[in-house]
Coordinates of C-alpha atoms (C1' of nucleotides) in Angstrom, one line a residue:
Chain A
X610 CA 0.0 0.0 0.0
X611 CA 1.1 3.5 -0.7
X612 CA 2.6 5.4 2.2
X613 CA -0.1 8.1 2.2
X614 CA -2.9 5.6 2.2
X615 CA -1.5 3.8 5.2
X616 CA -0.8 7.1 6.9
X617 CA -4.4 8.2 6.4
X618 CA -5.7 4.9 7.8
X619 CA -3.5 5.4 10.9
X620 CA -4.8 8.9 11.4
X621 CA -8.4 7.8 10.9
X622 CA -8.0 5.0 13.5
X623 CA -6.2 7.3 15.9
X624 CA -8.9 10.0 15.4
X625 CA -11.6 7.4 16.4
X626 CA -9.6 6.0 19.3
X627 CA -8.5 9.3 20.7
X628 CA -12.2 10.3 20.8
X629 CA -13.6 7.2 22.3
X630 CA -10.7 6.3 24.8
X631 CA -8.8 9.5 25.1
X632 CA -5.3 10.4 23.8
X633 CA -3.4 9.2 26.8
X634 CA -5.1 5.8 27.1
X635 CA -4.7 5.0 23.4
X636 CA -1.5 3.1 22.7
X637 CA 0.4 2.4 19.6
X638 CA -0.7 -1.2 19.9
X639 CA -4.3 -0.1 19.9
X640 CA -4.0 1.8 16.7
X641 CA -1.9 -0.9 15.1
X642 CA -4.5 -3.4 16.0
X643 CA -7.2 -1.4 14.1
X644 CA -5.0 -0.7 11.1
X645 CA -3.6 -4.1 11.1
X646 CA 0.1 -3.2 10.7
X647 CA 2.9 -4.1 13.0
X648 CA 3.9 -1.8 15.8
X649 CA 7.4 -1.4 14.4
X650 CA 6.0 -0.2 11.1
X651 CA 4.8 2.9 12.9
X652 CA 8.0 4.5 13.1
X653 CA 8.2 4.7 9.3
X654 CA 5.0 6.9 9.3
X655 CA 5.2 8.8 12.7
X656 CA 8.2 9.2 14.8
X657 CA 6.3 10.0 18.0
X658 CA 2.9 9.7 19.4
X659 CA 2.7 13.5 19.5
X660 CA 3.1 13.5 15.7
X661 CA 0.0 11.3 15.4
X662 CA -1.8 13.8 17.7
X663 CA -0.8 16.7 15.5
X664 CA -2.0 14.9 12.4
X665 CA -5.3 13.9 14.1
X666 CA -6.0 17.6 15.1
X667 CA -5.1 18.7 11.5
X668 CA -7.6 16.2 10.2
X669 CA -10.3 17.3 12.7
X670 CA -9.7 20.9 11.7
X671 CA -10.1 20.1 8.0
X672 CA -13.2 17.9 8.6
X673 CA -14.9 20.6 10.6
X674 CA -14.0 23.3 8.3
X675 CA -15.3 21.2 5.3
X676 CA -18.6 20.7 7.2
X677 CA -19.0 24.4 7.9
X678 CA -18.1 25.2 4.2
X679 CA -20.9 22.8 3.2
X680 CA -23.4 24.4 5.4
X681 CA -22.5 27.8 3.9
X682 CA -23.9 26.5 0.7
X683 CA -26.8 24.4 2.1
X684 CA -28.2 26.8 4.6
X685 CA -30.4 29.5 3.1
X686 CA -30.1 32.0 5.9
X687 CA -27.5 32.5 8.6
X688 CA -30.2 31.4 11.1
X689 CA -30.5 28.2 9.2
X690 CA -26.8 27.7 9.3
X691 CA -26.5 28.4 13.0
X692 CA -29.3 25.9 13.5
X693 CA -27.1 23.4 11.8
X694 CA -24.5 23.9 14.4
X695 CA -27.0 23.5 17.2
X696 CA -28.2 20.3 15.5
X697 CA -24.8 18.7 15.9
X698 CA -26.1 17.6 19.3
X699 CA -28.8 15.6 17.4
X700 CA -26.7 14.3 14.5
X701 CA -23.9 13.1 16.7
X702 CA -26.2 12.6 19.7
X703 CA -25.4 8.9 20.3
X704 CA -21.7 9.4 20.3
X705 CA -21.8 12.5 22.4
X706 CA -23.9 10.6 25.0
X707 CA -21.2 8.0 25.1
X708 CA -18.0 9.9 24.7
X709 CA -18.8 13.6 25.0
X710 CA -17.8 16.2 22.6
X711 CA -14.8 15.4 20.5
X712 CA -13.5 18.9 20.8
X713 CA -14.3 19.7 24.4
X714 CA -12.9 16.5 25.8
X715 CA -9.8 16.7 23.8
X716 CA -8.9 20.2 24.9
X717 CA -9.7 19.3 28.5
X718 CA -7.4 16.3 28.4
X719 CA -4.6 18.2 26.8
X720 CA -5.0 21.0 29.3
X721 CA -4.5 18.5 32.1
X722 CA -1.6 16.9 30.3
X723 CA -0.1 20.3 29.8
X724 CA 0.5 19.1 26.3
X725 CA 2.3 21.1 23.6
X726 CA -0.6 20.6 21.2
X727 CA -3.0 22.5 23.4
X728 CA -2.9 25.5 21.2
X729 CA -3.6 23.5 18.1
X730 CA -6.5 21.7 19.7
X731 CA -8.0 25.0 20.7
X732 CA -8.1 26.0 17.1
X733 CA -10.9 23.5 16.8
X734 CA -13.0 25.7 19.0
X735 CA -11.8 28.7 17.1
X736 CA -12.9 27.3 13.7
X737 CA -16.5 27.1 15.0
X738 CA -16.1 30.4 16.9
X739 CA -15.0 32.3 13.7
X740 CA -17.7 30.7 11.5
X741 CA -20.4 31.4 14.0
X742 CA -19.2 34.9 14.4
X743 CA -19.6 35.5 10.7
X744 CA -23.1 34.0 10.7
X745 CA -24.1 36.4 13.5
X746 CA -22.6 39.2 11.6
X747 CA -24.7 38.4 8.5
X748 CA -27.6 38.0 10.8
X749 CA -27.2 41.7 11.6
X750 CA -25.4 41.4 15.0
X751 CA -22.2 43.0 13.9
X752 CA -21.4 44.6 17.2
X753 CA -21.7 41.5 19.4
X754 CA -21.2 38.7 16.9
X755 CA -18.1 37.2 18.7
X756 CA -19.8 37.3 22.1
X757 CA -22.9 35.5 20.7
X758 CA -20.6 32.9 19.1
X759 CA -18.8 32.2 22.3
X760 CA -22.1 32.1 24.2
X761 CA -23.5 29.5 21.8
X762 CA -20.3 27.5 21.9
X763 CA -20.6 27.4 25.7
X764 CA -24.2 26.4 25.7
X765 CA -23.4 23.6 23.3
X766 CA -20.5 22.4 25.4
X767 CA -22.5 22.4 28.6
X768 CA -25.3 20.4 26.9
X769 CA -22.8 17.9 25.6
X770 CA -21.1 17.4 29.0
X771 CA -24.3 16.7 30.8
X772 CA -25.7 14.6 27.9
X773 CA -22.6 12.5 28.5
X774 CA -23.1 12.3 32.2
X775 CA -26.8 11.6 32.3
X776 CA -27.7 10.3 28.8
X777 CA -31.0 12.1 29.2
X778 CA -32.7 12.7 25.9
X779 CA -35.4 14.9 27.4
X780 CA -32.8 17.2 28.7
X781 CA -31.0 17.4 25.4
X782 CA -34.3 18.1 23.6
X783 CA -35.0 21.0 26.1
X784 CA -31.6 22.4 25.6
X785 CA -32.0 22.3 21.9
X786 CA -35.4 24.1 22.1
X787 CA -33.9 26.7 24.4
X788 CA -31.0 27.4 22.0
X789 CA -33.5 27.5 19.0
X790 CA -35.5 30.2 21.0
X791 CA -32.4 32.1 21.9
X792 CA -31.4 32.1 18.2
X793 CA -34.8 33.3 17.2
X794 CA -34.4 36.2 19.7
X795 CA -31.0 37.0 18.1
X796 CA -32.5 37.0 14.7
X797 CA -35.1 39.5 16.0
X798 CA -32.2 41.7 17.1
X799 CA -33.1 41.5 20.7
X800 CA -30.8 39.7 23.0
X801 CA -31.7 38.3 26.4
X802 CA -30.0 41.1 28.4
X803 CA -31.7 43.8 26.6
X804 CA -35.1 42.2 27.3
X805 CA -34.3 41.7 30.9
X806 CA -33.6 45.4 31.2
X807 CA -36.9 46.4 29.7
Chain B
X1364 CA 1.3 8.5 62.2
X1365 CA -2.1 7.0 62.7
X1366 CA -3.5 5.0 59.8
X1367 CA -6.4 7.3 59.2
X1368 CA -4.3 10.5 59.2
X1369 CA -2.0 9.0 56.5
X1370 CA -5.0 7.7 54.6
X1371 CA -6.5 11.2 54.6
X1372 CA -3.3 12.7 53.4
X1373 CA -3.2 10.2 50.5
X1374 CA -6.8 11.0 49.6
X1375 CA -6.1 14.8 49.7
X1376 CA -3.1 14.5 47.6
X1377 CA -4.8 12.2 45.1
X1378 CA -7.8 14.5 45.0
X1379 CA -5.5 17.4 43.9
X1380 CA -3.5 15.4 41.5
X1381 CA -6.5 13.7 39.9
X1382 CA -7.9 17.2 39.3
X1383 CA -4.7 18.8 38.0
X1384 CA -3.4 15.9 35.9
X1385 CA -6.3 13.6 35.5
X1386 CA -6.9 10.2 37.1
X1387 CA -5.1 8.0 34.4
X1388 CA -2.0 10.1 34.3
X1389 CA -1.6 10.3 38.1
X1390 CA 0.6 7.4 39.3
X1391 CA 1.1 5.9 42.7
X1392 CA 4.6 7.3 42.6
X1393 CA 3.2 10.8 42.1
X1394 CA 0.9 10.6 45.1
X1395 CA 3.7 9.0 47.2
X1396 CA 6.0 11.9 46.2
X1397 CA 3.5 14.4 47.6
X1398 CA 2.6 12.5 50.8
X1399 CA 6.3 11.4 51.2
X1400 CA 5.7 7.8 51.9
X1401 CA 7.2 4.9 50.1
X1402 CA 5.3 3.4 47.2
X1403 CA 5.2 0.0 48.8
X1404 CA 3.4 1.4 51.8
X1405 CA 0.4 2.2 49.7
X1406 CA -0.8 -1.3 49.7
X1407 CA -1.4 -1.1 53.4
X1408 CA -3.9 1.8 52.9
X1409 CA -5.4 1.1 49.5
X1410 CA -5.3 -2.2 47.6
X1411 CA -5.9 -0.7 44.2
X1412 CA -5.8 2.6 42.4
X1413 CA -9.5 2.3 41.9
X1414 CA -10.0 2.3 45.8
X1415 CA -8.2 5.6 45.9
X1416 CA -10.5 7.0 43.2
X1417 CA -13.6 5.7 45.2
X1418 CA -12.2 7.5 48.2
X1419 CA -11.5 10.7 46.3
X1420 CA -15.0 10.8 44.9
X1421 CA -16.4 10.2 48.3
X1422 CA -14.4 13.0 49.7
X1423 CA -15.5 15.3 46.8
X1424 CA -19.1 14.4 47.5
X1425 CA -18.8 15.2 51.2
X1426 CA -16.9 18.5 50.5
X1427 CA -19.5 19.7 48.0
X1428 CA -22.3 18.7 50.2
X1429 CA -20.8 20.6 53.1
X1430 CA -20.3 23.6 51.0
X1431 CA -24.0 23.5 49.9
X1432 CA -25.2 23.0 53.4
X1433 CA -23.2 26.0 54.5
X1434 CA -24.8 28.1 51.7
X1435 CA -28.2 26.9 53.0
X1436 CA -27.5 28.9 56.1
X1437 CA -25.6 31.8 54.7
X1438 CA -27.9 32.6 51.8
X1439 CA -30.8 34.7 52.7
X1440 CA -33.0 33.8 49.8
X1441 CA -32.9 30.9 47.4
X1442 CA -31.9 33.4 44.7
X1443 CA -28.8 34.3 46.9
X1444 CA -28.0 30.6 47.2
X1445 CA -28.2 30.0 43.5
X1446 CA -26.1 33.0 42.9
X1447 CA -23.4 31.4 45.2
X1448 CA -23.5 28.4 42.9
X1449 CA -23.0 30.6 39.8
X1450 CA -20.2 32.4 41.7
X1451 CA -18.1 29.2 41.8
X1452 CA -16.8 30.3 38.5
X1453 CA -15.4 33.3 40.2
X1454 CA -14.2 31.8 43.4
X1455 CA -12.4 28.8 41.6
X1456 CA -11.8 30.9 38.5
X1457 CA -8.1 30.5 38.4
X1458 CA -8.1 26.8 38.9
X1459 CA -11.0 26.3 36.4
X1460 CA -9.0 28.3 33.8
X1461 CA -6.1 26.0 34.3
X1462 CA -7.7 22.7 34.8
X1463 CA -11.4 22.9 34.0
X1464 CA -14.2 22.0 36.3
X1465 CA -13.2 19.2 38.8
X1466 CA -16.5 17.5 38.3
X1467 CA -17.0 17.8 34.6
X1468 CA -13.5 16.8 33.7
X1469 CA -13.5 13.7 36.0
X1470 CA -16.9 12.4 34.6
X1471 CA -15.7 13.0 31.1
X1472 CA -12.4 11.1 31.7
X1473 CA -14.1 8.2 33.5
X1474 CA -16.7 7.9 30.7
X1475 CA -13.9 7.5 28.2
X1476 CA -12.1 4.9 30.4
X1477 CA -15.5 3.2 30.8
X1478 CA -14.6 3.1 34.4
X1479 CA -16.7 1.3 37.0
X1480 CA -16.8 4.5 39.2
X1481 CA -18.6 6.5 36.5
X1482 CA -21.9 6.2 38.5
X1483 CA -20.3 7.4 41.7
X1484 CA -18.7 10.3 39.9
X1485 CA -22.0 11.3 38.3
X1486 CA -23.4 11.6 41.8
X1487 CA -21.2 14.8 42.1
X1488 CA -23.4 16.4 39.4
X1489 CA -26.5 15.0 41.1
X1490 CA -25.5 16.6 44.5
X1491 CA -25.7 20.0 42.8
X1492 CA -28.7 19.1 40.7
X1493 CA -30.7 18.0 43.7
X1494 CA -29.7 21.1 45.7
X1495 CA -30.4 23.5 42.9
X1496 CA -33.7 21.8 42.3
X1497 CA -34.7 22.5 45.9
X1498 CA -33.7 26.1 45.6
X1499 CA -35.8 26.6 42.5
X1500 CA -38.7 24.9 44.3
X1501 CA -38.4 27.3 47.2
X1502 CA -38.1 30.1 44.6
X1503 CA -41.6 29.1 43.5
X1504 CA -40.7 27.1 40.4
X1505 CA -42.0 23.8 41.7
X1506 CA -43.2 22.5 38.2
X1507 CA -39.9 22.9 36.3
X1508 CA -37.4 23.0 39.2
X1509 CA -35.4 20.0 38.0
X1510 CA -35.3 21.4 34.4
X1511 CA -34.0 24.7 35.6
X1512 CA -31.4 23.0 37.7
X1513 CA -30.1 21.0 34.8
X1514 CA -30.1 24.0 32.6
X1515 CA -28.0 26.0 35.0
X1516 CA -25.6 23.1 35.5
X1517 CA -25.2 23.0 31.7
X1518 CA -24.6 26.7 31.5
X1519 CA -22.0 26.4 34.2
X1520 CA -20.2 23.5 32.6
X1521 CA -20.1 25.2 29.2
X1522 CA -18.6 28.3 30.7
X1523 CA -16.0 26.3 32.5
X1524 CA -15.0 24.3 29.4
X1525 CA -14.4 27.5 27.3
X1526 CA -12.8 29.3 30.3
X1527 CA -10.3 26.4 30.3
X1528 CA -9.7 26.6 26.6
X1529 CA -9.5 30.4 26.2
X1530 CA -8.7 31.7 29.7
X1531 CA -10.8 34.8 28.7
X1532 CA -11.9 36.8 31.7
X1533 CA -14.3 39.0 29.7
X1534 CA -16.0 35.9 28.4
X1535 CA -16.4 34.5 31.9
X1536 CA -17.7 37.9 33.2
X1537 CA -20.3 38.0 30.3
X1538 CA -21.5 34.4 31.1
X1539 CA -21.9 35.2 34.7
X1540 CA -23.9 38.3 33.9
X1541 CA -26.1 36.3 31.6
X1542 CA -26.6 33.7 34.2
X1543 CA -27.5 36.3 36.8
X1544 CA -30.1 37.8 34.4
X1545 CA -31.5 34.4 33.7
X1546 CA -31.8 33.8 37.4
X1547 CA -33.6 37.1 37.9
X1548 CA -36.1 36.1 35.2
X1549 CA -36.6 32.8 37.0
X1550 CA -37.2 34.6 40.2
X1551 CA -39.8 36.7 38.5
X1552 CA -41.5 33.6 37.4
X1553 CA -41.0 34.2 33.8
X1554 CA -38.7 31.8 31.9
X1555 CA -37.1 32.5 28.6
X1556 CA -39.3 30.4 26.5
X1557 CA -42.5 31.9 27.8
X1558 CA -41.1 35.4 27.0
X1559 CA -40.1 34.3 23.5
X1560 CA -43.7 33.1 22.9
X1561 CA -45.2 36.4 23.9
Chain C
dT513 C1' 10.4 -5.0 79.8
dT514 C1' 8.3 -8.1 77.0
dG515 C1' 5.3 -9.4 73.4
dT516 C1' 1.8 -8.2 69.8
dT517 C1' 0.0 -5.4 66.5
dT518 C1' 0.3 -1.7 63.4
dT519 C1' 2.8 1.0 60.2
dT520 C1' 6.7 1.5 57.4
dA521 C1' 10.5 1.2 53.7
dG522 C1' 12.4 -1.0 49.9
dG523 C1' 12.2 -3.6 46.3
dA524 C1' 10.6 -7.6 43.2
dC525 C1' 7.2 -8.9 39.6
dA526 C1' 5.1 -9.1 35.1
dA527 C1' 3.0 -6.3 31.9
dG528 C1' 2.6 -2.4 29.0
dC529 C1' 4.4 1.8 27.3
dG530 C1' 6.9 4.7 23.5
dT531 C1' 10.7 4.4 20.9
dC532 C1' 14.0 2.4 17.8
dC533 C1' 16.6 -0.9 14.9
dC534 C1' 17.2 -4.1 11.2
dA535 C1' 16.5 -7.7 8.1
dA536 C1' 13.0 -9.2 4.9
dT537 C1' 9.6 -8.2 1.6
dT538 C1' 7.2 -5.5 -1.8
dC539 C1' 7.1 -2.0 -5.1
dG540 C1' 8.2 1.0 -9.1
dT541 C1' 11.4 1.8 -12.8
dC542 C1' 14.6 0.7 -16.2
Chain D
dG530 C1' 14.2 -10.0 -15.1
dA531 C1' 17.2 -6.8 -12.3
dC532 C1' 18.0 -3.2 -9.2
dG533 C1' 17.4 0.6 -5.9
dA534 C1' 13.9 2.6 -3.1
dA535 C1' 10.0 2.3 -0.3
dT536 C1' 7.4 -0.3 2.9
dT537 C1' 6.9 -3.9 6.1
dG538 C1' 7.1 -7.3 10.3
dG539 C1' 9.3 -8.8 14.4
dG540 C1' 11.4 -7.9 18.1
dA541 C1' 14.8 -5.4 21.4
dC542 C1' 15.5 -1.4 24.5
dG543 C1' 14.9 1.1 28.7
dC544 C1' 11.4 2.9 31.4
dT545 C1' 7.1 3.3 34.1
dT546 C1' 3.1 1.3 35.6
dG547 C1' -0.1 -1.1 39.3
dT548 C1' 0.5 -4.8 42.3
dC549 C1' 2.3 -7.4 45.9
dC550 C1' 5.8 -9.5 49.3
dT551 C1' 8.8 -9.3 53.2
dA552 C1' 11.5 -7.8 56.8
dA553 C1' 12.4 -3.9 59.8
dA554 C1' 10.7 -0.2 62.6
dA555 C1' 7.2 2.0 65.5
dA556 C1' 3.4 2.0 68.4
dC557 C1' 1.0 0.1 71.8
dA558 C1' -0.4 -3.3 75.5
dA559 C1' 0.6 -6.2 79.4

DNA sequence: TTGTTTTTAGGACAAGCGTCCCAATTCGTC
DNA sequence: GACGAATTGGGACGCTTGTCCTAAAAACAA
């Protein structure tokens, strides 16, 4: 097999295992078992485990960016597109209930390991943050677009964390409804704080 | 030294290390280094690493419960008390920025490890959930008290996760303000969805 | 003081880890 | 088919891990 094909298989297997078991817990042997190559052969593709992590983060960045680019075409309005982001909790619901958010759990783990790739992993959040910011801008919320983006990211992360802990579909449904409602308010140009001050 | 005193020192050291480095990454040697006892001596206090984890979770449960019980006395109104919960993000702000939420990150890690103590760790969330639920009941939201408790837990978790990733004080301040405003609305008996439907 | 129990230190152990080497195999090109 | 390069499998390496044993020290009881 060509070098690149094997390399991509390793990255795909590592991506999956890092998500399901965590980076630290996943060993070379685990990945080799999935890809069905010998452990020794690894060194020809990746010199260290950290190099695999870098490649996995790179792949995740590309995957997420591709997904957002696709939404940019599919979604008619920025509100539609932001709703697609919220709906990740549905589309990936089963995996999130089992393993949490792939981005949030990775950044948390790397923060605890004080790992050099922390900065790269945080870019995963930033990809969504930047994209959401732009959607809110198009939506007409130019002044607080980044704040709204961060807020929605936080809401989504919180829902994912508790979905993982409790596996409660009713809770997830309520959080989704609540985020939809919040988004409608955003689109109407009225944010929660302004209303509270009325 | 008495057996219990040493045992408590081990638990305290493990509690701290599990939080800062994660359960998996923390070794017997790490804990022994902090407590300054020999590695071999461990077996006399804990037969397995999982037993230490159980003890750490037990301690965290007791600590949190004690904190909540204290708030029950200190806080004049249920709104005051719930505000104390929100303010954890300020009081433990520096640690949360560095290591994330001690509860959320532990449950996430144990979920990935598929660890037997998952259920016990989730009780940490439930301690807060139950307490918050009661506060909302006293606040006069008897019908949706548990829903409100879960929602606030999620908001808090999300804020902690992004605080850990970005270490952005302005973001944390905004999330706090937003949660305060939400709480005021709750106290006024009007939740966000009802308002959005007006 | 003597004898018993509790607590300790140090190290052995088998297993798993990331890393690395090297000889054999496969591949692509002439 | 032959040859150099790319790719592979198997295993060695030094280290760390959780676990466990044993003998010495300390604490306590009589």
